[in-house]
Short mmCIF file of C-alpha atoms and ligand atoms in Angstrom, two decimals:
data_model
loop_
_atom_site.label_atom_id
_atom_site.label_comp_id
_atom_site.label_asym_id
_atom_site.label_seq_id
_atom_site.Cartn_x
_atom_site.Cartn_y
_atom_site.Cartn_z
CA MET A 650 -6.01 99.08 1.04
CA ALA A 651 -6.25 97.57 4.52
CA PHE A 652 -4.10 100.25 6.13
CA GLU A 653 -6.46 102.97 4.88
CA THR A 654 -9.41 101.35 6.66
CA PHE A 655 -7.50 101.50 9.95
CA LEU A 656 -6.23 104.98 9.20
CA ASN A 657 -9.75 106.29 8.49
CA LYS A 658 -10.71 105.05 11.93
CA VAL A 659 -7.95 106.80 13.82
CA THR A 660 -7.23 110.01 11.95
CA PRO A 661 -10.49 111.73 13.04
CA LEU A 662 -9.16 111.39 16.60
CA LEU A 663 -6.06 113.40 15.69
CA ASN A 664 -7.33 116.62 14.15
CA LEU A 665 -4.88 116.49 11.28
CA SER A 666 -4.49 119.11 8.58
CA THR A 667 -5.00 118.03 4.96
CA GLU A 668 -1.25 118.12 4.49
CA GLN A 669 -0.60 115.94 7.54
CA LEU A 670 -3.24 113.46 6.43
CA LYS A 671 -1.69 113.25 2.99
CA ASN A 672 1.71 112.83 4.55
CA ILE A 673 0.76 109.86 6.70
CA SER A 674 -1.45 108.13 4.14
CA THR A 675 0.72 108.33 1.01
CA PRO A 676 3.86 106.30 0.35
CA ASN A 677 6.86 108.39 -0.67
CA HIS A 678 7.83 105.99 -3.47
CA VAL A 679 6.42 102.86 -5.07
CA HIS A 680 9.14 101.18 -7.14
CA PHE A 681 8.14 98.41 -9.53
CA ALA A 682 10.11 96.05 -11.76
CA GLU A 683 9.61 92.77 -13.59
CA LEU A 684 12.25 90.20 -12.78
CA GLU A 685 12.89 87.78 -15.63
CA LEU A 686 13.80 84.23 -14.79
CA SER A 687 13.82 81.21 -17.13
CA GLY A 688 11.61 83.05 -19.64
CA LYS A 689 9.03 84.03 -16.99
CA LYS A 690 8.43 87.50 -15.58
CA TYR A 691 7.87 88.02 -11.86
CA PRO A 692 6.38 91.34 -10.68
CA ALA A 693 8.44 92.90 -7.89
CA TRP A 694 8.02 95.95 -5.66
CA ARG A 695 9.89 98.08 -3.18
CA VAL A 696 7.57 100.53 -1.45
CA GLN A 697 9.22 103.29 0.57
CA PHE A 698 6.47 104.65 2.75
CA ASN A 699 8.03 107.16 5.09
CA ASN A 700 11.59 108.07 6.14
CA SER A 701 10.98 111.03 8.42
CA ARG A 702 12.34 109.10 11.44
CA GLY A 703 15.28 107.45 9.65
CA PRO A 704 16.16 105.26 6.65
CA TYR A 705 13.35 103.13 5.22
CA LYS A 706 13.33 99.69 6.84
CA GLY A 707 11.39 96.53 6.14
CA GLY A 708 11.54 93.03 4.75
CA ILE A 709 11.10 91.52 1.31
CA ARG A 710 8.60 88.72 0.89
CA PHE A 711 8.47 86.06 -1.81
CA HIS A 712 4.87 84.84 -2.05
CA PRO A 713 2.39 84.05 -4.84
CA ASP A 714 -0.18 86.51 -3.40
CA VAL A 715 2.15 89.53 -3.25
CA ASN A 716 0.70 92.63 -4.89
CA GLU A 717 1.22 96.38 -4.75
CA GLU A 718 -1.58 96.94 -2.24
CA GLU A 719 -0.21 94.38 0.17
CA VAL A 720 3.36 95.66 -0.06
CA THR A 721 2.06 99.20 0.56
CA ASP A 722 0.05 98.07 3.60
CA LEU A 723 3.13 96.34 4.96
CA ALA A 724 5.35 99.38 4.31
CA PHE A 725 2.87 101.56 6.20
CA TRP A 726 2.86 99.13 9.12
CA MET A 727 6.67 99.16 9.17
CA THR A 728 6.51 102.97 9.50
CA LEU A 729 4.34 102.59 12.59
CA LYS A 730 6.30 99.63 13.94
CA THR A 731 9.66 101.39 13.98
CA ALA A 732 7.98 104.34 15.73
CA VAL A 733 6.31 102.12 18.34
CA ALA A 734 9.61 100.31 18.98
CA ASN A 735 11.46 103.65 19.29
CA LEU A 736 13.93 102.79 16.51
CA PRO A 737 15.43 105.65 14.47
CA LEU A 738 14.10 104.16 11.23
CA GLY A 739 11.31 104.69 8.74
CA GLY A 740 9.13 102.16 6.98
CA GLY A 741 9.38 100.29 3.70
CA LYS A 742 8.64 96.85 2.31
CA GLY A 743 9.44 94.72 -0.71
CA GLY A 744 7.90 91.76 -2.39
CA VAL A 745 8.06 89.46 -5.37
CA LYS A 746 4.96 87.70 -6.65
CA VAL A 747 6.39 84.19 -6.84
CA ASN A 748 5.93 80.80 -5.26
CA PRO A 749 9.48 80.01 -4.13
CA LYS A 750 8.44 76.42 -3.37
CA GLU A 751 8.24 75.89 -7.15
CA LEU A 752 11.79 77.18 -7.78
CA SER A 753 15.15 75.46 -7.43
CA LEU A 754 17.73 76.94 -5.06
CA GLU A 755 19.68 78.25 -8.06
CA GLU A 756 16.57 80.00 -9.38
CA ILE A 757 15.86 81.55 -5.97
CA GLU A 758 19.43 82.86 -5.92
CA GLU A 759 19.04 84.31 -9.41
CA LEU A 760 15.73 85.95 -8.51
CA SER A 761 17.24 87.44 -5.33
CA ARG A 762 20.16 88.91 -7.29
CA LYS A 763 17.78 90.26 -9.94
CA TYR A 764 15.77 91.97 -7.21
CA VAL A 765 18.87 93.87 -6.14
CA GLN A 766 19.86 94.63 -9.74
CA ALA A 767 16.42 96.19 -10.23
CA PHE A 768 16.27 98.22 -7.01
CA HIS A 769 19.93 98.81 -6.04
CA SER A 770 19.84 102.54 -6.61
CA PHE A 771 17.01 102.97 -4.08
CA ILE A 772 18.48 100.88 -1.25
CA GLY A 773 21.63 101.32 0.86
CA PRO A 774 22.73 101.43 4.52
CA GLU A 775 21.70 105.06 4.90
CA GLN A 776 18.77 104.94 2.53
CA ASP A 777 16.66 101.81 2.70
CA ILE A 778 17.57 98.59 4.50
CA PRO A 779 15.68 95.44 3.52
CA ALA A 780 15.42 92.25 5.60
CA PRO A 781 13.70 88.85 5.53
CA ASP A 782 9.94 88.42 5.55
CA VAL A 783 7.57 85.62 4.51
CA TYR A 784 9.54 82.87 2.65
CA THR A 785 12.80 84.84 2.49
CA THR A 786 15.78 83.49 4.42
CA PRO A 787 19.20 84.53 5.78
CA GLN A 788 20.74 82.84 2.71
CA ILE A 789 18.67 85.11 0.44
CA MET A 790 19.88 88.12 2.44
CA ALA A 791 23.49 86.97 1.90
CA TRP A 792 22.96 86.76 -1.89
CA MET A 793 21.34 90.19 -1.93
CA LYS A 794 24.17 91.73 0.11
CA ASN A 795 26.73 90.16 -2.21
CA GLU A 796 24.93 91.44 -5.32
CA TYR A 797 24.68 94.94 -3.86
CA GLU A 798 28.38 94.97 -2.96
CA LYS A 799 29.28 93.81 -6.48
CA ILE A 800 27.31 96.72 -7.93
CA VAL A 801 28.64 99.45 -5.60
CA GLY A 802 32.17 98.00 -5.54
CA HIS A 803 32.81 98.03 -1.80
CA PRO A 804 31.68 96.15 1.33
CA ALA A 805 28.31 97.36 2.60
CA PRO A 806 26.99 94.80 5.11
CA GLY A 807 24.57 97.40 6.53
CA VAL A 808 22.56 97.38 3.28
CA ILE A 809 20.47 94.45 4.48
CA THR A 810 19.71 92.72 7.79
CA GLY A 811 18.80 89.19 8.76
CA LYS A 812 22.05 87.92 7.24
CA PRO A 813 23.76 84.70 8.33
CA LEU A 814 26.26 85.31 11.16
CA GLU A 815 29.28 84.77 8.90
CA PHE A 816 28.10 87.54 6.57
CA GLY A 817 27.67 90.16 9.27
CA GLY A 818 24.42 88.94 10.78
CA SER A 819 23.50 89.48 14.42
CA GLU A 820 23.24 86.93 17.17
CA VAL A 821 19.58 86.22 18.07
CA ARG A 822 18.16 87.67 14.78
CA ASN A 823 16.85 84.23 13.74
CA ILE A 824 14.61 84.00 16.82
CA ALA A 825 14.09 87.73 17.39
CA THR A 826 10.50 88.10 16.13
CA ALA A 827 9.30 85.29 18.36
CA LEU A 828 11.44 86.25 21.36
CA GLY A 829 10.16 89.83 21.21
CA GLY A 830 6.65 88.34 21.04
CA VAL A 831 7.33 86.27 24.15
CA TYR A 832 8.52 89.31 26.11
CA VAL A 833 5.38 91.32 25.38
CA THR A 834 3.11 88.31 25.91
CA GLN A 835 4.55 87.87 29.39
CA GLU A 836 3.96 91.54 30.18
CA ALA A 837 0.38 91.40 28.90
CA ILE A 838 -0.40 88.26 30.89
CA LYS A 839 0.71 89.99 34.09
CA LYS A 840 -1.44 93.05 33.38
CA LEU A 841 -4.48 90.99 32.40
CA ASN A 842 -4.11 88.33 35.11
CA ILE A 843 -4.34 85.52 32.59
CA THR A 844 -3.46 82.28 34.34
CA GLY A 845 -4.35 79.77 31.61
CA LYS A 846 -1.37 78.60 29.57
CA ARG A 847 -2.98 76.98 26.53
CA VAL A 848 -1.65 78.43 23.30
CA ALA A 849 -2.72 78.04 19.66
CA VAL A 850 -0.27 79.12 16.96
CA GLN A 851 -1.23 79.67 13.33
CA GLY A 852 1.77 79.37 10.99
CA PHE A 853 4.83 77.22 11.46
CA GLY A 854 7.51 79.29 9.74
CA ASN A 855 10.30 81.21 11.45
CA ALA A 856 7.94 83.27 13.62
CA GLY A 857 5.33 80.65 14.55
CA SER A 858 7.53 77.60 15.09
CA VAL A 859 10.03 79.50 17.24
CA MET A 860 7.23 81.17 19.25
CA ALA A 861 5.68 77.75 19.93
CA GLN A 862 9.08 76.43 21.00
CA LEU A 863 9.92 79.39 23.27
CA LEU A 864 6.52 79.29 24.97
CA TYR A 865 6.72 75.50 25.37
CA GLU A 866 10.11 75.87 27.08
CA ARG A 867 8.48 78.37 29.45
CA GLY A 868 5.81 75.92 30.55
CA TYR A 869 2.97 76.74 28.15
CA THR A 870 0.89 73.99 26.52
CA ILE A 871 0.76 74.26 22.75
CA VAL A 872 -2.73 72.94 21.98
CA ALA A 873 -2.86 73.74 18.26
CA ILE A 874 -0.48 74.50 15.41
CA SER A 875 -0.86 74.86 11.66
CA ASP A 876 1.08 75.37 8.46
CA SER A 877 -0.21 76.55 5.09
CA LYS A 878 -1.69 73.11 4.38
CA SER A 879 -3.36 71.95 7.59
CA GLY A 880 -3.73 72.26 11.33
CA ILE A 881 -3.47 69.96 14.36
CA TYR A 882 -5.44 70.27 17.59
CA ASN A 883 -4.28 68.34 20.62
CA PRO A 884 -5.53 69.47 24.06
CA GLU A 885 -2.90 67.20 25.67
CA GLY A 886 -0.19 69.39 24.15
CA ILE A 887 2.07 69.32 21.10
CA ASP A 888 5.86 69.20 21.33
CA PRO A 889 6.92 71.93 18.87
CA GLU A 890 10.40 70.51 18.41
CA GLU A 891 8.97 67.15 17.41
CA ALA A 892 6.56 68.94 15.06
CA LEU A 893 9.46 70.81 13.47
CA VAL A 894 11.33 67.56 12.84
CA ILE A 895 8.19 66.14 11.16
CA LYS A 896 7.74 69.32 9.11
CA GLN A 897 11.36 69.27 7.97
CA LYS A 898 11.21 65.57 7.08
CA LEU A 899 7.80 65.41 5.40
CA GLY A 900 7.23 69.02 4.33
CA SER A 901 4.08 69.32 6.44
CA ILE A 902 2.84 68.97 10.01
CA ALA A 903 -0.08 66.73 8.97
CA THR A 904 1.21 63.69 10.88
CA VAL A 905 1.82 65.46 14.20
CA PRO A 906 -0.24 63.56 16.85
CA GLY A 907 -3.70 65.11 17.39
CA ASP A 908 -6.94 65.87 15.55
CA LYS A 909 -6.59 67.18 12.03
CA ILE A 910 -8.23 70.58 11.55
CA SER A 911 -7.96 73.29 8.90
CA SER A 912 -5.25 75.92 9.01
CA ASN A 913 -7.81 78.60 9.88
CA GLY A 914 -9.50 76.21 12.32
CA VAL A 915 -6.55 76.84 14.65
CA LEU A 916 -7.84 80.37 15.20
CA THR A 917 -11.03 79.24 16.92
CA VAL A 918 -9.90 76.31 19.09
CA ASP A 919 -10.34 76.42 22.85
CA CYS A 920 -7.23 78.17 24.20
CA ASP A 921 -6.08 81.10 26.36
CA ILE A 922 -3.61 82.74 23.98
CA LEU A 923 -3.86 82.83 20.20
CA VAL A 924 -0.82 83.62 18.08
CA PRO A 925 -1.55 84.31 14.40
CA ALA A 926 1.93 83.96 12.88
CA ALA A 927 1.24 83.46 9.18
CA LEU A 928 -0.44 85.84 6.77
CA ASP A 929 -2.64 88.94 6.86
CA GLY A 930 -6.43 89.13 6.93
CA VAL A 931 -7.15 85.78 8.65
CA ILE A 932 -9.17 87.05 11.64
CA THR A 933 -12.30 88.43 10.03
CA LYS A 934 -15.84 89.43 10.97
CA GLU A 935 -16.84 85.86 10.05
CA ASN A 936 -14.66 84.13 12.67
CA ALA A 937 -13.98 86.89 15.26
CA ASN A 938 -16.98 85.87 17.34
CA GLU A 939 -15.81 82.25 17.41
CA ILE A 940 -12.44 83.07 18.95
CA LYS A 941 -12.05 81.67 22.47
CA ALA A 942 -8.67 83.13 23.47
CA LYS A 943 -8.47 86.01 25.96
CA LEU A 944 -5.30 87.36 24.40
CA ILE A 945 -4.23 87.53 20.75
CA VAL A 946 -0.56 88.12 19.98
CA GLU A 947 -0.13 89.24 16.36
CA LEU A 948 3.16 87.76 15.26
CA ALA A 949 2.07 88.03 11.62
CA ASN A 950 1.63 91.41 9.98
CA GLY A 951 -1.99 92.49 9.62
CA PRO A 952 -3.72 89.23 10.63
CA THR A 953 -6.84 91.02 11.93
CA THR A 954 -9.19 93.00 9.70
CA ALA A 955 -10.52 96.35 10.95
CA GLU A 956 -14.04 94.92 11.40
CA ALA A 957 -12.76 91.93 13.37
CA ASP A 958 -10.66 94.25 15.52
CA GLU A 959 -13.81 96.06 16.60
CA LEU A 960 -15.68 92.83 17.36
CA LEU A 961 -12.78 91.53 19.47
CA TYR A 962 -12.65 94.78 21.44
CA GLN A 963 -16.39 94.52 22.14
CA ARG A 964 -15.84 90.96 23.37
CA ASP A 965 -13.07 92.14 25.70
CA ILE A 966 -10.41 90.10 23.93
CA THR A 967 -7.07 91.90 24.14
CA VAL A 968 -5.07 92.11 20.92
CA LEU A 969 -1.37 92.86 21.09
CA PRO A 970 -1.12 94.52 17.67
CA ASP A 971 1.50 93.49 15.11
CA VAL A 972 3.29 96.86 15.29
CA LEU A 973 4.21 95.96 18.86
CA ALA A 974 3.97 92.16 19.06
CA ASN A 975 6.27 91.35 16.14
CA ALA A 976 8.62 94.34 16.47
CA GLY A 977 11.35 92.06 17.89
CA GLY A 978 12.44 91.19 14.35
CA VAL A 979 13.05 94.73 13.19
CA THR A 980 14.53 95.63 16.58
CA VAL A 981 17.30 93.06 16.24
CA SER A 982 17.61 94.08 12.57
CA TYR A 983 18.33 97.56 13.88
CA PHE A 984 20.95 96.11 16.26
CA GLU A 985 22.46 94.22 13.33
CA TRP A 986 22.67 97.44 11.31
CA VAL A 987 24.28 99.30 14.24
CA GLN A 988 26.87 96.52 14.56
CA ASN A 989 27.58 96.62 10.80
CA GLN A 990 27.90 100.42 10.71
CA SER A 991 30.33 100.33 13.64
CA ASN A 992 32.21 97.14 12.66
CA GLY A 993 31.18 95.51 15.90
CA HIS A 994 29.74 92.22 17.07
CA TRP A 995 27.62 91.83 20.18
CA ASP A 996 27.23 88.51 21.99
CA ALA A 997 23.85 86.81 22.32
CA ILE A 998 23.32 87.87 25.94
CA THR A 999 23.88 91.53 25.04
CA VAL A 1000 21.40 91.31 22.14
CA LYS A 1001 18.76 89.54 24.25
CA THR A 1002 19.13 92.05 27.08
CA LYS A 1003 18.78 94.99 24.69
CA LEU A 1004 15.84 93.37 22.90
CA LYS A 1005 14.02 92.73 26.17
CA GLU A 1006 14.55 96.31 27.27
CA LYS A 1007 13.28 97.72 23.95
CA MET A 1008 10.21 95.48 23.87
CA ILE A 1009 9.23 96.13 27.49
CA THR A 1010 9.71 99.89 27.08
CA ALA A 1011 7.51 99.88 23.98
CA PHE A 1012 4.90 97.76 25.77
CA ASP A 1013 4.88 99.99 28.87
CA GLN A 1014 4.55 103.16 26.78
CA LEU A 1015 1.54 101.79 24.94
CA TRP A 1016 -0.04 100.28 28.01
CA GLU A 1017 0.12 103.58 29.84
CA LEU A 1018 -1.56 105.42 26.96
CA TYR A 1019 -4.10 102.60 26.66
CA GLN A 1020 -5.11 103.03 30.30
CA GLN A 1021 -5.72 106.74 29.76
CA ASN A 1022 -8.17 106.32 26.86
CA ASP A 1023 -11.10 104.36 25.56
CA TYR A 1024 -9.41 102.83 22.54
CA ASN A 1025 -7.98 99.40 21.98
CA LEU A 1026 -4.23 98.81 21.91
CA ARG A 1027 -4.04 99.00 18.12
CA THR A 1028 -5.72 102.40 17.95
CA THR A 1029 -3.50 103.54 20.83
CA ALA A 1030 -0.41 102.34 18.94
CA TYR A 1031 -1.53 104.03 15.71
CA LEU A 1032 -2.20 107.36 17.43
CA HIS A 1033 1.11 107.27 19.27
CA ALA A 1034 3.11 106.25 16.17
CA ILE A 1035 1.43 108.70 13.79
CA LYS A 1036 2.14 111.57 16.18
CA LYS A 1037 5.79 110.52 16.34
CA VAL A 1038 6.11 110.28 12.55
CA LEU A 1039 4.42 113.63 11.96
CA SER A 1040 6.41 115.41 14.62
CA ALA A 1041 9.60 114.13 12.95
CA GLU A 1042 8.29 115.79 9.79
CA ASN A 1043 8.10 119.02 11.76
CA LYS A 1044 4.49 119.25 10.79
CA VAL A 1045 2.70 118.88 14.09
N1 LIG P 2144 9.89 91.40 8.05
C1 LIG P 2144 9.99 91.74 9.43
C2 LIG P 2144 8.84 92.63 9.84
O1 LIG P 2144 7.81 92.64 9.22
C3 LIG P 2144 11.35 92.32 9.78
C4 LIG P 2144 11.67 93.60 9.12
C5 LIG P 2144 13.11 94.05 9.36
O2 LIG P 2144 13.81 93.38 10.07
O3 LIG P 2144 13.46 95.06 8.79
O4 LIG P 2144 8.88 93.30 10.83
#
């Protein structure tokens, strides 16, 4: 599993006992079910990695490549992410191996409800709180909440986050991953004295398209974008809003003005800041030496392999690791859960102010540790987060 490769790199630096090592490298529970829909069976997982710092927390993804290893990697990363972001939560993740693009809306609803029917006894506002992830939407969260409430027989909006506003969702949650990414990008740019403003974004879903838009509004030039099918390079700059209109109308960004390149080609174009915002394992030892950016902001989970991470560090390319860079999503999920548990509703300005404060605090904490040692930011984040998780276990 990818997380083990990273873990093997950092644990020797920590002097852990066998018990501590086992604790941090083994998920508490791996739940599996097969969800039946129109005569077909879809494998589904909920992995609960660690809850020493609070209830398990993490999204559910619907994707054809979902498998147990990937969900476990993602659940581990959620454990570190909530620790890095100083949220009183643990780490979990869910997934269904399905291509939702091949299903009707009714089928997606049925699958979402079946997911909750299968795993309802393991989730709950004080136990495990799912959320959106790749190809899962606020509407899916609303169906899941409704199914859970039907089963338990009472309202429980805090069972899931990323809901639409009218079902107990939080202001700002829809743009939170990207907005959190913007806050830490701005901090990193100051520290690194990066003056160039050319940005390449891989992935044009909720994280990538909003990140492109928010950076564009702040005066950055978006020189490349991609979706799962293709990429566009345009050194003159791409208008992300226009690209989104095209994507919504035609289902792809292929006709956005510029040179057509491959989806992974976006990673190696000439730019100052690279934002991988799609899937894991895309920056590898094969393309790491071709990357031209000075700063990589990991809006996706796990986009960089351990080998590539090392090569980038040697090349003096700074990587803002996923457990920090994309923590804005789970941070506003946490705010949503707090609002649900206290029957409150915060306005957008309050949420943005709190998000900014959380992200900058997390960034500053890591940056300070990073300055004191010879490790990259990811290793620094891992060491910091693992210590926090183990100390919550009372085992340090
Ligand atoms: N899926 C998002 C992540 O990977 C959000 C998780 C959450 O809000 O719980 O961080």
